[in-house]
Each structure stands twice: as structure tokens, then as C-alpha cells.
mmCIF file of C-alpha atoms in Angstrom:
data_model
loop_
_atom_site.group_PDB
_atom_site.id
_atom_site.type_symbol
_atom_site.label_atom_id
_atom_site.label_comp_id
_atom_site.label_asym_id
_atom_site.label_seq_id
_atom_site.Cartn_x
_atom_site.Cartn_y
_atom_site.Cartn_z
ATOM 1 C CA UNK A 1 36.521 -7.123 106.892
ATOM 2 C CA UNK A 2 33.021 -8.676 107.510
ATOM 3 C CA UNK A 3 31.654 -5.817 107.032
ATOM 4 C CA UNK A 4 33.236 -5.196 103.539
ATOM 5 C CA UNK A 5 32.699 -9.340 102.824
ATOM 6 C CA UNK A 6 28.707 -8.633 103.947
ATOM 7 C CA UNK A 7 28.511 -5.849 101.064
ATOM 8 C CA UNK A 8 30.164 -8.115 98.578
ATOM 9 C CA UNK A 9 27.548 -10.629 99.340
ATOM 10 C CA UNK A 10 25.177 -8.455 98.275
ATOM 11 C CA UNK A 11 26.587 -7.661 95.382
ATOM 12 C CA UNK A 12 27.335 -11.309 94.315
ATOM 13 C CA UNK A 13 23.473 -12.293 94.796
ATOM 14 C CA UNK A 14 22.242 -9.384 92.444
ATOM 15 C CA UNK A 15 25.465 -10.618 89.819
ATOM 16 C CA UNK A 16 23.220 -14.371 90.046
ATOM 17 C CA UNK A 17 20.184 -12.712 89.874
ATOM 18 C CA UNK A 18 21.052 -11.367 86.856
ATOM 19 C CA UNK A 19 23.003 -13.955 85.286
ATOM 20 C CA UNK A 20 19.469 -15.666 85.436
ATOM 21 C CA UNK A 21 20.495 -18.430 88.358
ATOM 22 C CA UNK A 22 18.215 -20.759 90.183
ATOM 23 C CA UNK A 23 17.033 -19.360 93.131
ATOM 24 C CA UNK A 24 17.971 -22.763 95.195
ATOM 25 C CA UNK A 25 21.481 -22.505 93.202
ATOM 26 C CA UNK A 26 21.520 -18.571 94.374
ATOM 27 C CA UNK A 27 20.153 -19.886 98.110
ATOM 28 C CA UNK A 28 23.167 -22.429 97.997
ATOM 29 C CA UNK A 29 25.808 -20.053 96.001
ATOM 30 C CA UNK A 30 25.536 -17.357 98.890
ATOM 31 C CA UNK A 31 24.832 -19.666 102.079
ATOM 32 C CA UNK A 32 28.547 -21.650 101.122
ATOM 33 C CA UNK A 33 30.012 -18.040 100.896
ATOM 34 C CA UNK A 34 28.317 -16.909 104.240
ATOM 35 C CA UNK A 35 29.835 -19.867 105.578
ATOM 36 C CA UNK A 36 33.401 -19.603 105.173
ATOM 37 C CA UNK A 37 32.950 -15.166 105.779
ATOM 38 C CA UNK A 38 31.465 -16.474 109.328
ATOM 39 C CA UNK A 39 34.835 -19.025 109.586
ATOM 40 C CA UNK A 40 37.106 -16.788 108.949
ATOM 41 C CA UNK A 41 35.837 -13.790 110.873
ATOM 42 C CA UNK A 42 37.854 -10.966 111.139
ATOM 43 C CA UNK A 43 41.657 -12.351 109.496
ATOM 44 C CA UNK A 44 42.894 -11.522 106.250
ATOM 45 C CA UNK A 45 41.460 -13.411 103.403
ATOM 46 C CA UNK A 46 44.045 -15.391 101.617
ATOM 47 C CA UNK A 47 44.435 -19.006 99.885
ATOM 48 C CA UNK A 48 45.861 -20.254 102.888
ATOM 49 C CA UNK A 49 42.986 -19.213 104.911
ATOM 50 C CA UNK A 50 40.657 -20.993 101.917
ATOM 51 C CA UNK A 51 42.743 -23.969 102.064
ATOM 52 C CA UNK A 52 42.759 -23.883 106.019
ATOM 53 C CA UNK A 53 38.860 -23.902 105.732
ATOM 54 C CA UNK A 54 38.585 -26.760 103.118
ATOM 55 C CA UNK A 55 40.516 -28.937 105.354
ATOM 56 C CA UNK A 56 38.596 -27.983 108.337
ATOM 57 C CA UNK A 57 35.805 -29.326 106.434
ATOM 58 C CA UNK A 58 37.249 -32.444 106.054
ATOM 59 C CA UNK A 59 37.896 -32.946 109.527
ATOM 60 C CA UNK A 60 34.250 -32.360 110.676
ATOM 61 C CA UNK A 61 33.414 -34.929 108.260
ATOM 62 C CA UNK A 62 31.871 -33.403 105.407
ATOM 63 C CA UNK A 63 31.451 -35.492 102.308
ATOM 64 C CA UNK A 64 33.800 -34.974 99.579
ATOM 65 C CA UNK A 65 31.303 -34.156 96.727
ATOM 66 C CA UNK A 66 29.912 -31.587 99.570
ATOM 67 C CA UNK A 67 33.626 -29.970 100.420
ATOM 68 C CA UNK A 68 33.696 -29.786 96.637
ATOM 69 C CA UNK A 69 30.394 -27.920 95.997
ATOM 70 C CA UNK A 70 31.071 -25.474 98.616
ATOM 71 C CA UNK A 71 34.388 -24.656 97.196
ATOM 72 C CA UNK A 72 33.206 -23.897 93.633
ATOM 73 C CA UNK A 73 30.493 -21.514 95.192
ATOM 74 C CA UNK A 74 33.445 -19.794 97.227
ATOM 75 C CA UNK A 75 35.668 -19.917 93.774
ATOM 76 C CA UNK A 76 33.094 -18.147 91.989
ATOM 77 C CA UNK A 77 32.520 -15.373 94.489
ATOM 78 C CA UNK A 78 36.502 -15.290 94.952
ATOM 79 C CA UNK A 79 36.174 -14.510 90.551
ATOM 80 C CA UNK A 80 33.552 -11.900 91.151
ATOM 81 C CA UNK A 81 35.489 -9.613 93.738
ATOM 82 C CA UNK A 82 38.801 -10.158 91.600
ATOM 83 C CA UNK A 83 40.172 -12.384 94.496
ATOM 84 C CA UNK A 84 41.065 -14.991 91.822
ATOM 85 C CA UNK A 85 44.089 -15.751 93.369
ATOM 86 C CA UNK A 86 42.203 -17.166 96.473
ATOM 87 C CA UNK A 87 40.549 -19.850 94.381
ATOM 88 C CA UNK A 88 41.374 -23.238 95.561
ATOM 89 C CA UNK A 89 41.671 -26.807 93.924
ATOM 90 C CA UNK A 90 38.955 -29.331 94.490
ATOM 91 C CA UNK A 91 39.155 -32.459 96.312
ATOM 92 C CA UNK A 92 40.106 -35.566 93.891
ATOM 93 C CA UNK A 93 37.478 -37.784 93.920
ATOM 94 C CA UNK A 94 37.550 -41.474 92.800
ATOM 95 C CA UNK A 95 34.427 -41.584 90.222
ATOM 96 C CA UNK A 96 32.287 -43.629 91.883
ATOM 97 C CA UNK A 97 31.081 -47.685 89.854
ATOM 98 C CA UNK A 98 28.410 -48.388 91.873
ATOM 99 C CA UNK A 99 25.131 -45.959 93.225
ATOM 100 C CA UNK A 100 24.202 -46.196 96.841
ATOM 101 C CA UNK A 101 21.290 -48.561 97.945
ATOM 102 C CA UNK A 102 20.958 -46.851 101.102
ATOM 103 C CA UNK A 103 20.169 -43.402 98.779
ATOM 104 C CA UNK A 104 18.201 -44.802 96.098
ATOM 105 C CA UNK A 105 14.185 -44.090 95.458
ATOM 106 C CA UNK A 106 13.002 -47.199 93.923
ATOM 107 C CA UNK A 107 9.682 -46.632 91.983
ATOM 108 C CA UNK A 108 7.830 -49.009 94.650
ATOM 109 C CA UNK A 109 9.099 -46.170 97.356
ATOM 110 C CA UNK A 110 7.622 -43.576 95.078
ATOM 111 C CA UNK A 111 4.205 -45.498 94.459
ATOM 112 C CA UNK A 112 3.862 -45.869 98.458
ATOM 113 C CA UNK A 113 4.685 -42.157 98.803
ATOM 114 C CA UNK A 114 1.594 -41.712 96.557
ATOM 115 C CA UNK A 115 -0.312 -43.651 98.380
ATOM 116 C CA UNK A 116 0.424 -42.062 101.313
ATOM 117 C CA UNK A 117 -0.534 -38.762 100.140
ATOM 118 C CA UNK A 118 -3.732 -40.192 98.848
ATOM 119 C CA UNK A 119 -4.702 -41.875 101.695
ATOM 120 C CA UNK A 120 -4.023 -38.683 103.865
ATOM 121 C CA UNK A 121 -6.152 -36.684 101.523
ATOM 122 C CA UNK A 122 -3.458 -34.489 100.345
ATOM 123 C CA UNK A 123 -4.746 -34.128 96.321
ATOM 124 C CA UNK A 124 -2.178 -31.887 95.701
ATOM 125 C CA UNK A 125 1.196 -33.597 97.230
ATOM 126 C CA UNK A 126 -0.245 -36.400 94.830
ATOM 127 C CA UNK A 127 0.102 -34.284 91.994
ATOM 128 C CA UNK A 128 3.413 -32.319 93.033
ATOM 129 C CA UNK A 129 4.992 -36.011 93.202
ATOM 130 C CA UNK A 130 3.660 -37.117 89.877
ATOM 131 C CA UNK A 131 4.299 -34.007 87.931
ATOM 132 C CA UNK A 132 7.909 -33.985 89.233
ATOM 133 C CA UNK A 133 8.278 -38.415 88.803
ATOM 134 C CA UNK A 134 6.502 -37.771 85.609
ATOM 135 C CA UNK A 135 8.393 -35.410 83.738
ATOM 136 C CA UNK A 136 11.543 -35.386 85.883
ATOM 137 C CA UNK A 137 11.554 -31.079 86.035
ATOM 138 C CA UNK A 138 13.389 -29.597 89.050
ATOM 139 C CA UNK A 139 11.813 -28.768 92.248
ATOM 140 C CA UNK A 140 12.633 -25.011 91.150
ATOM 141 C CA UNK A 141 10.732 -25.392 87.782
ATOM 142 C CA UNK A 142 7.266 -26.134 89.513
ATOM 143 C CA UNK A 143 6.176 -22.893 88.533
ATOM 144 C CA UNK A 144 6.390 -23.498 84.945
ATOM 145 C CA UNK A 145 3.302 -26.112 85.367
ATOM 146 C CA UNK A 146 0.548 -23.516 84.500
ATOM 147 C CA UNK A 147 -3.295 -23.671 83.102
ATOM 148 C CA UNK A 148 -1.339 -22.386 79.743
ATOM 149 C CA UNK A 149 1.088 -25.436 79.826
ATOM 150 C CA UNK A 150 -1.566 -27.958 81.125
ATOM 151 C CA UNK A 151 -3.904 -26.853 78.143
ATOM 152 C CA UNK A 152 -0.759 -27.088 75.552
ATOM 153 C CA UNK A 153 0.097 -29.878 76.993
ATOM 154 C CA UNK A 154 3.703 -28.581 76.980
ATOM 155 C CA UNK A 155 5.792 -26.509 79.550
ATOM 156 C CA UNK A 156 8.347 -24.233 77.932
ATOM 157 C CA UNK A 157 11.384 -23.995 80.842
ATOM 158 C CA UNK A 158 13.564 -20.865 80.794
ATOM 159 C CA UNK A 159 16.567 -21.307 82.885
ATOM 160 C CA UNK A 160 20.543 -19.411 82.492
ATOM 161 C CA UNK A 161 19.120 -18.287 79.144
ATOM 162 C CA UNK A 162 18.140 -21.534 77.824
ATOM 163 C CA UNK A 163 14.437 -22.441 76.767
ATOM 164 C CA UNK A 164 13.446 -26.306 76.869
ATOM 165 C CA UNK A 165 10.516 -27.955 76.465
ATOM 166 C CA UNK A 166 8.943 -30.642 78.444
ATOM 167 C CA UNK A 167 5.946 -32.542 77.097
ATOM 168 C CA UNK A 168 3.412 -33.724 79.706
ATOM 169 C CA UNK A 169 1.937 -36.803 79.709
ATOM 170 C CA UNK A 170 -2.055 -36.831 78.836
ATOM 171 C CA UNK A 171 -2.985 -38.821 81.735
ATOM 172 C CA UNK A 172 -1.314 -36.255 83.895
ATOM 173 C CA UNK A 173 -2.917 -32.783 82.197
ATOM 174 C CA UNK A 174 -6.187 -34.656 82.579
ATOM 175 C CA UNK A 175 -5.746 -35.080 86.650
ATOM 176 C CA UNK A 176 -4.067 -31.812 86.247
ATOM 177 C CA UNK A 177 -7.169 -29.948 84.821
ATOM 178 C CA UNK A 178 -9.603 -31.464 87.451
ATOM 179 C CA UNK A 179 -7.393 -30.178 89.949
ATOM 180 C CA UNK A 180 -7.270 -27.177 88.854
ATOM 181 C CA UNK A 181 -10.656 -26.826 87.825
ATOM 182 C CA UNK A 182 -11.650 -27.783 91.936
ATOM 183 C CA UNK A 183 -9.483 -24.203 93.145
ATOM 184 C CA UNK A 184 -10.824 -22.754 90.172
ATOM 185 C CA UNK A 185 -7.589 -21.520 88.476
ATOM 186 C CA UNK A 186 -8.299 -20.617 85.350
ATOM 187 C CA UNK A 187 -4.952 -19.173 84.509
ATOM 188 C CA UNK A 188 -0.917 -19.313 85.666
ATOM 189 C CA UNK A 189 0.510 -21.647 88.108
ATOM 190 C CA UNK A 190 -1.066 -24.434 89.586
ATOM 191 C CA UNK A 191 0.569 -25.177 92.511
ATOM 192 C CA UNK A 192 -0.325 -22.802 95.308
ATOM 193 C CA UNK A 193 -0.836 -22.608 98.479
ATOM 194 C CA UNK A 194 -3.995 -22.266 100.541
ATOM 195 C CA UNK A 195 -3.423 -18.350 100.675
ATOM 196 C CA UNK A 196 -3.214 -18.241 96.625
ATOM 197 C CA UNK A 197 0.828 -18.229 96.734
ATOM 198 C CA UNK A 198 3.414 -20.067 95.120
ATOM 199 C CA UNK A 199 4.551 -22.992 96.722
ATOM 200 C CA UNK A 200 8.001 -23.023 97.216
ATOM 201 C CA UNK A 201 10.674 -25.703 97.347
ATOM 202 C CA UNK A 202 10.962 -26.121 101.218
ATOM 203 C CA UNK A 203 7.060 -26.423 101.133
ATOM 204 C CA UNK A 204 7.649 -28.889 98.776
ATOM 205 C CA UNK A 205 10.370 -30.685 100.437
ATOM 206 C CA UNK A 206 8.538 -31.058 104.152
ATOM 207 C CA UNK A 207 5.536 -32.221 102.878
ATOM 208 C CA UNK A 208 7.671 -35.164 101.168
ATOM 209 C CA UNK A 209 9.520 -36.088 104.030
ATOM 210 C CA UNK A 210 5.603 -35.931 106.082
ATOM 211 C CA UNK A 211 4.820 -38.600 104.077
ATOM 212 C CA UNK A 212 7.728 -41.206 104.851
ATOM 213 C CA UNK A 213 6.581 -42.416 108.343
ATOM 214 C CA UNK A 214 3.229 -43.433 106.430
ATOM 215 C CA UNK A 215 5.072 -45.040 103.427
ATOM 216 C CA UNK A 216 7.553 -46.814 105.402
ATOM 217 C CA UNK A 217 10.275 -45.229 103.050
ATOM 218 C CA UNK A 218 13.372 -43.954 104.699
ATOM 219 C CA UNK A 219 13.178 -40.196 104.800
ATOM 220 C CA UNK A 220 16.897 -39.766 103.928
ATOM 221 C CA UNK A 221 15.947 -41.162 100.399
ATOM 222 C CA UNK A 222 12.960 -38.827 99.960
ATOM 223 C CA UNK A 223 13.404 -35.814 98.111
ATOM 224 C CA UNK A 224 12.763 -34.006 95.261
ATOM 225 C CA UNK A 225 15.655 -34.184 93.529
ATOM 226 C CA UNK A 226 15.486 -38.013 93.989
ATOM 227 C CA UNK A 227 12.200 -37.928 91.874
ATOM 228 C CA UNK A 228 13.950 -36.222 88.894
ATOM 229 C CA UNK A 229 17.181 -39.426 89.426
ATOM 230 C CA UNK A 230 14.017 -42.079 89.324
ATOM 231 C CA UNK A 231 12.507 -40.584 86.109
ATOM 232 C CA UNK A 232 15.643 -40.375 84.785
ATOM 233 C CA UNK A 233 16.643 -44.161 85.268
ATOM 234 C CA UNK A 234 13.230 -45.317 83.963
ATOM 235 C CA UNK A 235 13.330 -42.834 80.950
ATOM 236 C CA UNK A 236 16.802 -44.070 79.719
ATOM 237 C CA UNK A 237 15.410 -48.222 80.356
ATOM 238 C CA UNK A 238 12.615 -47.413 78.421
ATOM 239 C CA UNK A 239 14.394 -45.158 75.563
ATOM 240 C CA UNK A 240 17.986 -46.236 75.752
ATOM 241 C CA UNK A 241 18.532 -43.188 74.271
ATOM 242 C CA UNK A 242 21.126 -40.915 76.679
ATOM 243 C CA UNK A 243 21.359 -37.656 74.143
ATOM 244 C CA UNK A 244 17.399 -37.574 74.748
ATOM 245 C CA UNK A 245 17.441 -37.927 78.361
ATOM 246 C CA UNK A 246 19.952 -35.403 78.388
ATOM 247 C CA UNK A 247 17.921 -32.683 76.786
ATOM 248 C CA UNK A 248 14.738 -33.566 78.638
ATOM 249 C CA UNK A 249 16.876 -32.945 81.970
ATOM 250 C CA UNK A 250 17.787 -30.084 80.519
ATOM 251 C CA UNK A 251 22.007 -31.053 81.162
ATOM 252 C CA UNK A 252 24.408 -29.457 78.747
ATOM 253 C CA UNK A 253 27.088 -32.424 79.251
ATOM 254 C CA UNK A 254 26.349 -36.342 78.935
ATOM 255 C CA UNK A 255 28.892 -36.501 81.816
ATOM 256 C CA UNK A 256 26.209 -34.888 83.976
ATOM 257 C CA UNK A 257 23.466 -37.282 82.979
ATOM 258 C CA UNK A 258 25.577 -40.258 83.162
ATOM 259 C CA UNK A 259 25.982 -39.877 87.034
ATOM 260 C CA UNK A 260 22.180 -40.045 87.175
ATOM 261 C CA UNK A 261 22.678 -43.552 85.454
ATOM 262 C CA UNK A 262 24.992 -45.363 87.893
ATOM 263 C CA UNK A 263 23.458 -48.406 88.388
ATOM 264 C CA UNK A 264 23.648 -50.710 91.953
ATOM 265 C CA UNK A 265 26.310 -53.513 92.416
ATOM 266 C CA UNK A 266 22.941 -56.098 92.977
ATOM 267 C CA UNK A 267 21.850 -54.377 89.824
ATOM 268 C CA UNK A 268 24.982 -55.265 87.878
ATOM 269 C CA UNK A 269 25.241 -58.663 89.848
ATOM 270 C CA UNK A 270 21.694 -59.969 88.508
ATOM 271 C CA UNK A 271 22.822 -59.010 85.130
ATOM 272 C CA UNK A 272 26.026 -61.091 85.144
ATOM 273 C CA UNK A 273 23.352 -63.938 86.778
ATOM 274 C CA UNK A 274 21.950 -63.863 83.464
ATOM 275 C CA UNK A 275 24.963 -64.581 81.362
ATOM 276 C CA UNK A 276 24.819 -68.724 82.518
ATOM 277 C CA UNK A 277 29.036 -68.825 82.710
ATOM 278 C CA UNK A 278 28.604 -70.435 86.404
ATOM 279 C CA UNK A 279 27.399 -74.274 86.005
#
């Protein structure tokens, strides 16, 4: 049966490929389904076997939100093969009031981080940090942040067959330009590496968490996708405006950019401070 499962695999990750996925969302699509193929070895697939795994999951302690995620990657490779009937129910999940301290970026966490990579020298983890804070793009969209876009001063993002378009601030296409103009690139993407390649998202994400020890930020907060939340939070106090954060995040529900708006119980608590109702 692995065999057989390994072949679907393949399969399933040209179907993403051509149905325009992320490559992290690909990278995470295929390593959930890899997972539970390893689990379940060489038995007969089934929904009891699915539902055997999920709660195996739960026992080694996996987070709920995690179980979840790695059950909708499994659902939509059990749609693909025409296993539908394998397809399991999510966990139910209390919507959470209140967004972790202990998780949170604050924007004095990301101004050390800067500092950090100034101080070690490291002119183009600056600029990574403050193109992704500054216009709160996905780790994955990096590569849209070309000459052409700097010059424009617009990036036009193409991702599952939908074009948006971020503006970039002035103050960053000027720091942008210099940069550039240092490594000479004339043309395409900006961020490379020292050999002239792409920089990819694990690049990305260790040089972030290099820079933690120096910042004295916790490491489990830093990451790029907690850039994107940070942006996101200052945006909407700034614009109050949630249908235009929305599109500049590129979601396609509200719902999805609401959860990026959960504020902090001390955040909430200094609010109700404010209302004078306790003599």
C-alpha cells in the first residue's frame, strides 16, 4: 500500500502545482499526508484508521488548531484519490477572546530585531524584515519585490489565480534601490543570496531566529509570519478600516483577517481603565 500511497503523493503535489498553490502550502499539504502514510504503514486505509490517527495526535499533545490543519491537508488528498469517504471531521474548537502574550511580536521586538541585524552588519536581513513589517506580504511572496516593482513602486502578487497589488512605501523603495544598486541588480528579484539565488523561506526564517539572542526577543515569537500579524494590527489602528486590511493581506474572508485582530486581555483591560466606572 505505501508503495501505491508514495505514487499518489506524487500525483497530489503536481494536482497543487497546478492548481497554482504556495510552495510552503504544497511543502505543508504533502509533509501532513507523508505523515499519516508513514503512521499507518502497511494496514488498510479507512476512516477508522484516519480517526485512530487524529486521536493519536491528540494524545502526543498536538495543538488543536495543528490536529486540525493536518486533517484538512489529509481531507484534501483523501478528495483527490476519490477516498472521500475517509475524510474526517475537525476538532471543535472554542474561538479563542483573547491573543497570546507569550506569542505576540510587539513592534518594540521588531525594532530590536532591526537593530540587531544592523548592528551585526547584515544590510539585507534589515531589509527582508522591513519589506515584510512594511507591507505585511508573505514570506512566500518575497520574490515579487523586484527592480520592476521597486521602480513602480508597486508589487503586483499572483497567487491561486488571484492578482493583488501591494503599494510600497517611498522610504522603503529608496533603501531598496541603494541596496540594490550596491549588488548591482539592475533587474528581477532583489533578495538573493551570495551565489545570485533566490532566497528562500527557511533562509529567511534562520536568519530571524539568529537574531533573537542579540535582541533579547524570545525566538518562539520570531517569525515571519508574525511580521505580516504586526503589520496587520498596526494597519487596522491606523485605518480602522477591516475590508482594506483584508485586501492588502490578500484574505478572501473577513473571518480570516479578524483572527489577525484578536487583541490581549491587558489590551482590553487598559481600555476598560479608561472608561472611569471604578471610583
Amino acid at each position: 500500500m505505501e508503495q501505491t500511497m508514495c505514487n499518489e503523493i506524487e500525483r497530489y503535489t503536481a494536482f497543487l502545482h497546478e492548481s497554482e498553490k504556495a510552495d510552503g502550502t504544497i511543502e505543508k499539504y504533502v509533509r501532513d499526508v507523508r505523515s499519516f502514510v508513514s503512521w499507518i504503514g502497511q494496514e488498510a486505509l479507512c476512516m477508522e484508521k484516519v480517526i485512530e490517527w487524529k486521536e493519536s495526535l491528540v494524545e502526543s499533545g498536538y495543538e488543536p488548531v495543528t490536529i486540525n490543519s493536518m486533517l484538512s491537508s489529509l481531507n484534501s488528498f483523501f478528495k483527490f484519490i476519490g477516498k472521500a469517504t475517509c475524510c474526517v471531521k475537525f476538532l471543535k474548537i472554542q474561538r479563542k477572546l483573547y491573543r497570546s502574550e507569550e506569542k505576540e511580536l510587539t513592534k518594540d521586538e521588531y525594532l530590536r530585531l532591526v537593530k540587531a541585524a544592523e548592528d551585526k552588519g547584515n544590510e539585507r536581513m534589515v531589509l527582508l524584515l522591513e519589506t515584510i513589517c512594511a507591507t505585511g506580504i508573505r514570506v512566500s511572496e518575497v520574490k515579487y519585490i523586484t527592480m520592476e516593482a521597486v521602480e513602480r513602486g508597486i508589487a503586483e502578487i499572483t497567487l491561486k489565480g488571484k492578482i493583488r497589488t501591494i503599494i510600497l512605501p517611498g522610504k522603503l523603495c529608496r533603501k531598496l534601490r541603494k541596496y540594490a544598486g550596491k549588488r548591482r541588480i539592475a533587474s528581477g528579484e532583489i533578495f538573493l543570496t551570495g551565489s545570485g539565488k533566490a532566497i528562500n523561506r527557511k533562509q529567511i526564517w534562520a536568519s530571524m531566529k539568529a537574531l533573537c539572542k542579540a535582541a533579547n526577543v524570545d525566538s518562539s515569537k520570531v517569525f515571519p509570519h508574525n511580521l505580516r500579524h504586526l503589520f496587520a494590527r498596526i494597519f487596522y489602528k491606523v485605518s480602522r478600516d477591516i475590508v482594506k486590511l483584508a485586501n492588502v493581506l490578500g484574505h478572501s474572508s473577513i473571518e480570516t483577517t479578524r483572527i489577525y485582530l484578536v487583541t490581549t486581555s491587558n489590551e482590553d483591560a487598559k481600555q476598560l481603565d479608561l472608561l472611569g466606572l471604578v471610583s
